[in-house]
Coordinates of C-alpha atoms and ligand atoms in Angstrom, one line a residue:
M30 CA -5.2 24.5 15.4
I31 CA -1.5 24.6 14.4
V32 CA -0.5 21.1 13.5
T33 CA 3.2 20.0 13.7
P34 CA 4.7 16.6 13.0
K35 CA 5.2 14.3 16.0
V36 CA 7.4 11.4 15.1
W37 CA 7.7 8.4 17.3
H38 CA 10.2 5.9 16.0
F39 CA 8.8 4.9 12.6
V40 CA 5.4 6.6 12.8
C41 CA 4.2 10.1 12.8
T42 CA 1.2 10.5 15.1
T43 CA -0.1 13.7 13.6
A44 CA -1.2 14.6 10.1
H45 CA -2.0 17.9 8.3
P46 CA -5.3 18.0 6.5
L47 CA -4.2 20.6 3.9
G48 CA -0.9 18.8 3.2
C49 CA -2.8 15.5 2.7
E50 CA -5.1 17.1 0.3
Q51 CA -2.1 18.5 -1.7
N52 CA -0.7 14.9 -1.8
I53 CA -4.0 13.7 -3.4
K54 CA -4.1 16.6 -5.8
D55 CA -0.5 15.7 -7.0
Q56 CA -1.4 12.1 -7.6
I57 CA -4.6 13.0 -9.4
D58 CA -2.6 15.5 -11.6
T59 CA 0.0 12.8 -12.5
I60 CA -2.9 10.6 -13.7
S61 CA -5.0 13.3 -15.3
V62 CA -2.3 14.7 -17.6
K63 CA -2.2 11.3 -19.2
G64 CA -5.9 11.6 -20.2
T65 CA -8.9 9.5 -19.5
H66 CA -9.2 6.1 -21.1
D67 CA -12.3 4.0 -21.6
N68 CA -10.7 0.5 -21.9
G69 CA -10.4 0.1 -18.1
P70 CA -12.4 -0.9 -15.1
K71 CA -15.9 0.5 -14.5
R72 CA -16.6 -0.4 -10.9
V73 CA -13.7 -0.9 -8.5
L74 CA -13.5 -2.2 -4.9
I75 CA -10.3 -1.2 -3.1
I76 CA -9.7 -2.8 0.2
G77 CA -7.1 -0.7 1.9
A78 CA -7.9 2.5 0.0
S79 CA -6.8 5.4 2.2
T80 CA -3.0 5.4 1.9
G81 CA -0.1 3.8 0.0
Y82 CA -0.6 1.5 -3.0
G83 CA -4.3 1.1 -2.4
L84 CA -5.0 4.8 -2.5
A85 CA -2.8 5.2 -5.6
A86 CA -4.7 2.4 -7.3
R87 CA -8.0 4.1 -6.4
I88 CA -6.8 7.4 -8.0
A89 CA -5.5 5.6 -11.1
A90 CA -8.8 3.8 -11.6
A91 CA -11.0 6.8 -11.0
F92 CA -9.0 9.6 -12.7
G93 CA -7.5 7.4 -15.4
F94 CA -10.6 5.5 -16.4
G95 CA -13.5 7.4 -14.9
A96 CA -14.3 4.3 -12.7
A97 CA -16.7 4.3 -9.8
T98 CA -14.7 3.4 -6.7
L99 CA -15.7 1.9 -3.4
G100 CA -12.9 2.2 -0.8
V101 CA -12.6 0.4 2.5
F102 CA -10.1 1.5 5.1
F103 CA -9.5 1.7 8.8
E104 CA -8.6 5.3 9.8
K105 CA -9.1 7.6 12.8
P106 CA -11.3 10.6 12.4
S107 CA -10.4 13.7 14.5
R108 CA -11.6 14.0 18.1
K109 CA -11.8 17.4 19.6
T110 CA -8.2 18.6 19.7
R111 CA -6.8 15.3 18.3
V112 CA -6.0 15.3 14.6
A113 CA -7.3 12.6 12.3
S114 CA -5.0 10.1 10.7
A115 CA -3.4 10.9 7.3
G116 CA -5.6 8.2 5.7
W117 CA -8.7 10.0 6.9
Y118 CA -7.7 13.3 5.5
N119 CA -6.5 11.6 2.2
S120 CA -9.9 9.9 1.8
A121 CA -11.8 13.1 2.6
A122 CA -9.7 14.8 -0.1
F123 CA -10.3 12.0 -2.5
E124 CA -14.1 12.1 -2.0
K125 CA -14.1 15.9 -2.5
L126 CA -12.0 15.9 -5.6
S127 CA -13.7 12.9 -7.2
Q128 CA -17.1 14.5 -6.6
K129 CA -15.9 17.7 -8.2
A130 CA -14.8 15.6 -11.2
G131 CA -18.2 14.0 -11.4
L132 CA -16.9 10.6 -10.4
W133 CA -19.0 8.1 -8.3
S134 CA -17.2 7.2 -5.1
R135 CA -18.1 5.8 -1.7
S136 CA -16.0 5.1 1.4
I137 CA -16.3 2.8 4.3
N138 CA -14.2 3.3 7.4
G139 CA -14.1 0.0 9.3
D140 CA -12.3 -3.2 9.9
A141 CA -11.9 -4.9 6.5
F142 CA -11.3 -8.3 8.3
S143 CA -14.9 -8.2 9.7
N144 CA -18.0 -9.7 8.2
D145 CA -19.7 -6.3 8.9
A146 CA -17.4 -4.6 6.4
R147 CA -18.1 -7.3 3.8
N148 CA -21.8 -7.1 4.3
C149 CA -21.7 -3.3 4.1
V150 CA -19.7 -3.4 0.9
I151 CA -22.1 -6.0 -0.7
D152 CA -25.1 -4.0 0.3
L153 CA -23.6 -0.8 -1.2
I154 CA -22.8 -2.5 -4.5
K155 CA -26.3 -4.0 -4.7
H156 CA -28.1 -0.8 -3.9
E157 CA -26.0 2.0 -5.0
M158 CA -23.7 0.9 -7.8
D159 CA -24.9 0.4 -11.4
G160 CA -23.5 -3.1 -11.7
P161 CA -21.1 -5.7 -10.2
I162 CA -17.5 -5.0 -9.3
D163 CA -15.1 -5.6 -12.2
L164 CA -11.8 -4.9 -10.4
V165 CA -10.9 -5.9 -6.8
I166 CA -7.7 -4.4 -5.3
Y167 CA -6.7 -6.0 -2.1
S168 CA -4.1 -3.7 -0.4
L169 CA -4.3 -4.2 3.3
A170 CA -1.2 -3.8 5.5
S171 CA -2.1 -4.5 9.1
P172 CA -0.2 -5.6 12.2
V173 CA -3.3 -7.2 13.6
R174 CA -6.4 -9.2 12.5
C175 CA -9.6 -9.9 14.4
L176 CA -10.9 -13.2 13.1
P177 CA -14.4 -12.6 11.8
D178 CA -16.2 -15.5 13.5
S179 CA -14.4 -16.1 16.8
G180 CA -13.3 -12.5 17.5
M181 CA -9.8 -13.8 18.3
I182 CA -7.1 -11.2 17.8
I183 CA -4.0 -12.3 15.9
R184 CA -0.8 -10.2 15.5
S185 CA 1.7 -10.3 12.7
S186 CA 5.4 -9.9 13.3
L187 CA 8.4 -8.7 11.2
K188 CA 11.0 -11.2 12.2
P189 CA 13.6 -13.4 10.5
I190 CA 13.1 -17.2 10.4
G191 CA 15.7 -19.7 11.5
S192 CA 18.4 -17.5 12.8
P193 CA 18.7 -14.0 14.4
Y194 CA 19.1 -10.9 12.3
H195 CA 21.8 -8.4 13.0
G196 CA 21.8 -5.3 10.9
K197 CA 21.4 -1.6 10.7
T198 CA 18.6 0.7 10.1
I199 CA 17.7 4.4 10.6
D200 CA 15.6 5.5 13.5
T201 CA 13.3 8.2 11.9
D202 CA 12.7 9.7 15.3
C203 CA 16.3 10.7 16.1
D204 CA 17.6 10.5 12.5
E205 CA 20.4 8.1 13.5
L206 CA 21.8 4.8 12.2
I207 CA 21.0 2.2 14.8
D208 CA 22.0 -1.5 15.2
I209 CA 19.1 -3.9 15.2
D210 CA 19.1 -7.4 16.6
I211 CA 16.0 -9.4 16.0
A212 CA 15.5 -12.9 17.4
P213 CA 14.0 -15.5 15.0
A214 CA 10.3 -15.9 14.9
T215 CA 8.6 -18.8 16.7
Q216 CA 6.4 -21.2 14.7
Q217 CA 3.4 -19.5 16.3
E218 CA 4.6 -16.1 15.1
I219 CA 5.1 -17.4 11.6
N220 CA 1.6 -18.9 11.5
D221 CA 0.0 -15.8 12.9
T222 CA 1.7 -13.5 10.4
I223 CA 0.4 -15.7 7.6
R224 CA -3.1 -15.4 9.0
V225 CA -2.9 -11.6 9.2
M226 CA -1.0 -10.8 6.0
G227 CA -1.5 -14.0 3.9
G228 CA -4.3 -14.8 1.5
E229 CA -7.0 -16.1 3.9
D230 CA -8.9 -12.9 4.2
W231 CA -8.5 -12.0 0.5
K232 CA -10.1 -15.4 -0.3
I233 CA -13.0 -14.8 2.1
W234 CA -13.6 -11.4 0.4
V235 CA -13.6 -12.9 -3.1
E236 CA -15.9 -15.8 -2.2
A237 CA -18.3 -13.4 -0.4
L238 CA -18.5 -11.1 -3.4
H239 CA -19.1 -14.0 -5.7
Q240 CA -21.7 -15.6 -3.5
A241 CA -23.6 -12.3 -3.3
N242 CA -23.6 -12.0 -7.1
V243 CA -21.7 -8.7 -7.0
L244 CA -18.5 -9.8 -8.7
A245 CA -18.6 -9.5 -12.5
K246 CA -17.6 -12.4 -14.7
Q247 CA -14.0 -11.9 -16.0
A248 CA -13.3 -9.4 -13.2
V249 CA -9.7 -8.6 -12.4
N250 CA -8.6 -9.5 -8.8
I251 CA -5.2 -8.1 -7.6
A252 CA -3.3 -8.3 -4.3
F253 CA 0.1 -6.6 -3.8
S254 CA 3.4 -8.1 -2.8
Y255 CA 7.0 -7.3 -2.4
I256 CA 10.0 -9.6 -2.9
G257 CA 13.0 -7.2 -2.9
G258 CA 16.7 -8.0 -3.1
E259 CA 19.1 -10.0 -1.0
M260 CA 19.7 -7.1 1.3
T261 CA 16.2 -7.2 2.7
W262 CA 15.6 -10.9 2.5
P263 CA 16.5 -11.9 6.1
I264 CA 13.7 -9.6 7.3
Y265 CA 11.4 -9.6 4.3
W266 CA 11.2 -12.5 1.8
N267 CA 12.8 -15.1 4.0
G268 CA 11.1 -13.8 7.1
T269 CA 7.6 -14.0 8.6
I270 CA 6.2 -11.4 6.2
G271 CA 7.7 -13.2 3.2
R272 CA 5.9 -16.4 4.4
A273 CA 2.7 -14.5 4.4
K274 CA 3.3 -13.2 0.9
Q275 CA 4.1 -16.7 -0.3
H276 CA 0.7 -17.7 1.2
L277 CA -0.8 -14.8 -0.8
E278 CA 0.6 -16.4 -4.0
E279 CA -0.7 -19.8 -3.1
T280 CA -4.1 -18.2 -2.5
A281 CA -3.9 -16.5 -5.9
A282 CA -3.3 -20.0 -7.5
E283 CA -6.2 -21.4 -5.6
L284 CA -8.5 -18.6 -6.6
R285 CA -7.5 -19.0 -10.3
T286 CA -8.5 -22.6 -10.2
Q287 CA -11.6 -22.1 -8.1
F288 CA -13.0 -19.3 -10.4
L289 CA -11.6 -20.6 -13.7
T290 CA -14.9 -21.1 -15.4
Y291 CA -16.1 -17.7 -14.0
G292 CA -13.1 -16.1 -15.8
L293 CA -11.8 -14.3 -12.7
R294 CA -8.3 -13.0 -13.5
T295 CA -6.4 -13.2 -10.2
H296 CA -2.8 -12.1 -9.9
V297 CA -0.4 -11.0 -7.2
A298 CA 1.3 -7.8 -8.4
V299 CA 4.8 -7.5 -7.1
M300 CA 5.5 -3.8 -6.6
K301 CA 8.7 -1.8 -6.1
S302 CA 9.6 -0.7 -2.6
T303 CA 8.3 2.8 -1.7
I304 CA 7.8 4.8 1.5
T305 CA 4.5 4.2 3.1
Q306 CA 3.3 3.9 6.6
A307 CA 3.6 0.2 6.4
S308 CA 7.0 0.0 4.8
A309 CA 8.4 2.6 7.2
A310 CA 7.7 0.1 10.0
I311 CA 9.8 -2.7 8.5
P312 CA 13.1 -2.7 10.4
V313 CA 15.5 -2.6 7.4
M314 CA 13.4 -0.4 5.1
P315 CA 14.2 3.2 6.1
L316 CA 17.9 2.5 5.4
Y317 CA 17.4 0.4 2.3
L318 CA 14.9 2.9 0.8
S319 CA 17.4 5.8 1.5
L320 CA 19.9 3.9 -0.6
V321 CA 17.9 2.3 -3.3
S322 CA 15.8 5.3 -4.2
Q323 CA 18.9 7.6 -4.8
I324 CA 20.5 4.9 -7.0
M325 CA 17.3 4.4 -9.0
K326 CA 17.0 8.2 -9.4
K327 CA 20.5 8.5 -10.7
K328 CA 19.9 5.7 -13.2
Q329 CA 16.6 7.3 -14.1
L330 CA 14.7 4.2 -13.0
H331 CA 12.8 5.8 -10.2
E332 CA 9.0 5.6 -10.1
S333 CA 6.5 7.0 -7.6
M334 CA 3.7 5.0 -6.2
I335 CA 1.2 6.6 -8.5
E336 CA 3.5 6.0 -11.5
Q337 CA 3.7 2.3 -10.6
Q338 CA -0.1 2.1 -10.5
Y339 CA -0.3 3.8 -13.9
R340 CA 2.0 1.3 -15.3
L341 CA 0.1 -1.6 -13.6
F342 CA -3.1 -0.5 -15.2
H343 CA -1.9 0.5 -18.6
E344 CA 1.0 -2.0 -19.3
F345 CA -0.5 -5.0 -17.6
L346 CA -4.2 -5.0 -16.6
Y347 CA -5.9 -2.9 -19.3
R348 CA -3.6 -2.9 -22.3
K349 CA -4.7 -1.1 -25.5
D350 CA -3.9 -4.2 -27.5
Q351 CA -6.1 -6.2 -25.1
Q352 CA -3.3 -8.7 -24.5
L353 CA -3.4 -10.5 -21.1
P354 CA -0.7 -9.2 -18.7
A355 CA 2.8 -10.6 -18.9
T356 CA 3.6 -12.6 -15.8
D357 CA 6.5 -14.5 -14.4
T358 CA 6.5 -18.3 -14.1
K359 CA 4.4 -18.0 -10.9
S360 CA 1.8 -15.9 -12.6
R361 CA 2.9 -12.8 -10.8
I362 CA 2.8 -9.4 -12.4
R363 CA 6.2 -7.8 -11.9
L364 CA 6.7 -4.1 -11.4
D365 CA 9.8 -4.5 -9.3
L366 CA 12.3 -5.5 -12.0
H367 CA 14.0 -2.1 -12.2
E368 CA 14.7 -2.2 -8.5
L369 CA 16.0 -5.8 -8.7
R370 CA 18.4 -5.0 -11.6
E371 CA 21.8 -6.4 -10.8
D372 CA 23.6 -3.1 -11.0
V373 CA 21.0 -1.4 -8.7
Q374 CA 21.3 -4.0 -6.0
R375 CA 25.1 -4.2 -6.4
D376 CA 25.4 -0.4 -5.9
C377 CA 23.1 -0.5 -2.9
K378 CA 25.2 -3.2 -1.2
A379 CA 28.4 -1.2 -1.9
L380 CA 27.0 1.9 -0.3
L381 CA 25.7 0.0 2.7
T382 CA 29.3 -1.1 3.6
R383 CA 30.3 2.6 3.7
V384 CA 27.5 4.2 5.6
T385 CA 28.1 5.5 9.1
N386 CA 26.3 7.9 11.4
Q387 CA 28.8 10.6 10.3
N388 CA 28.3 10.3 6.6
L389 CA 24.6 9.3 6.6
A390 CA 23.4 12.4 4.7
E391 CA 26.2 12.1 2.1
V392 CA 26.2 8.3 1.4
T393 CA 22.4 7.8 1.6
D394 CA 19.5 9.9 0.5
Y395 CA 18.1 9.9 4.0
L396 CA 17.2 13.6 3.9
T397 CA 14.8 12.9 1.0
Y398 CA 13.5 9.8 2.7
K399 CA 12.7 11.8 5.9
R400 CA 11.0 14.5 3.8
E401 CA 9.0 12.0 1.9
F402 CA 8.1 10.2 5.1
L403 CA 6.8 13.4 6.6
Q404 CA 4.9 14.2 3.4
L405 CA 3.0 11.0 3.8
F406 CA 1.4 12.8 6.8
G407 CA 0.9 16.1 4.9
F408 CA 4.0 17.8 6.2
E409 CA 7.0 19.2 4.4
R410 CA 4.9 20.5 1.5
Q411 CA 6.1 23.7 -0.2
N412 CA 3.6 26.5 -0.4
L413 CA 1.8 25.5 2.8
D414 CA 1.9 27.7 5.8
Y415 CA 2.4 25.3 8.7
H416 CA 2.2 28.2 11.2
A417 CA -1.3 29.0 10.2
D418 CA -4.4 27.8 12.0
V419 CA -6.1 24.9 10.3
D420 CA -9.5 23.2 10.9
I421 CA -8.6 19.6 11.8
N422 CA -12.2 18.4 11.9
T423 CA -12.5 17.4 8.3
Q424 CA -15.9 15.6 7.7
F425 CA -16.9 13.8 4.6
D426 CA -19.6 11.4 3.4
C427 CA -18.2 8.1 4.7
L428 CA -19.9 5.1 6.2
V429 CA -18.3 4.5 9.6
L430 CA -18.7 0.9 11.0
Ligands
NAD528 P1 -0.2 1.4 3.8 O1 0.1 1.4 5.2 O2 0.1 2.7 3.1 O3 -1.8 1.1 3.5 C1 -2.5 0.2 4.2 C2 -4.0 0.3 4.0 O4 -4.6 -0.7 4.7 C3 -4.6 1.6 4.5 O5 -5.6 2.1 3.6 C4 -5.2 1.2 5.8 O6 -6.3 2.0 6.3 C5 -5.7 -0.2 5.4 N1 -6.0 -1.1 6.6 C6 -5.1 -1.6 7.5 N2 -5.7 -2.4 8.4 C7 -7.0 -2.4 8.0 C8 -8.2 -3.0 8.5 N3 -8.2 -3.8 9.5 N4 -9.4 -2.7 7.8 C9 -9.4 -1.9 6.8 N5 -8.4 -1.3 6.2 C10 -7.2 -1.5 6.9 O7 0.5 0.2 3.1 P2 1.2 -0.1 1.7 O8 2.6 -0.1 1.8 O9 0.5 0.7 0.6 O10 0.8 -1.6 1.6 C11 -0.3 -2.1 0.9 C12 0.0 -3.4 0.2 O11 1.1 -3.2 -0.7 C13 0.6 -4.5 1.2 O12 0.1 -5.7 0.8 C14 2.1 -4.4 1.0 O13 2.7 -5.5 1.4 C15 2.1 -4.1 -0.5 N6 3.4 -3.6 -0.9 C16 4.0 -2.5 -0.4 C17 5.2 -2.0 -0.8 C18 5.9 -0.8 -0.2 O14 7.1 -0.7 -0.4 N7 5.2 0.0 0.5 C19 5.9 -2.7 -1.8 C20 5.3 -3.8 -2.4 C21 4.0 -4.2 -2.0

């Protein structure tokens, strides 16, 4: 089948298997050239392992430290003439390349919010891994959560709190600057977003792993967050998703106390903004990322997702000098400080005041944003013939729940 990108607002509904594999190879190469280290994790559970930061963490652990990885994700396999999701092709490529490198890896495709997923993970660790998990990476980004006991469906929202938001963003579908007006969230929407994207599920996972004796003493336990600068605060940090991230931080503090004697090292790691399927869906992000990434590139501060993960592992979690990670006053690990530099944010704001539909390509780096957005789905890769027939039915050894 010939696969072409089909963009609908902020999502691309198709994905190219060979392009996705190339993406994985690139990330592996970035890690592999830096050599394999033995002072890192041995058995890693990544919840949200198929795309974005979770996938990059999986690659950094496996190819940087030779760790065995167990990945959980929720992706769509192909069906007859319908292509699979990018995360499916990514995971197939990861499994193939990690096997080739002699690394142990297992993948579970299912709803990470469910008890079934937890039971399956625990079962796998007990019966197939050679010891307990010593690193948990919690990297879910989901608009919806099905509560494990009641089956109730809860939806998150991306809304401001208190007052409406008027601003601009870029519609990735028609490549145009558009005005956005978003009404403030109701209390119910705030509460629901906290339940989907806050720390409740993370805590259930950690407690379940501990109770089943599959969590190592002194294990490291990380969840990702974003704070961003003033420009994104109305929608992000001061909005519904920010409340959920604040709840994640509260949960981290609770877990630190709860598992103090067990030695569990729990942190929220605040990462820089980057293009992922999840961030592309946040109203202000396509425009903000088109501005900030070009400023950071000019100032030589830019880092890709895999470079951020490399730094998280080597400068914070598994330092050669065995020092504990540097944190801010709220025990958060900060990898976002370059992005938050005063000059970066100031330049971003200045450009924002100038941008119009006519000068979008000159004032912002939207063309790169769009290319990198399509690359997330395996498109826009050089050296790939997108006119050639490709087998879309990629199968791999994956437990499907
Ligand atoms: P992403 O969309 O690339 O990845 C989300 C992952 O979650 C995928 O592997 C997906 O399969 C999985 N997932 C979603 N729902 C699931 C479910 N019900 N069951 C199992 N798996 C499920 O997102 P991302 O941007 O990498 O975000 C990951 C984390 O990083 C989030 O907590 C996000 O807030 C945080 N973060 C992202 C950015 C950014 O700019 N992208 C910056 C800082 C922090």
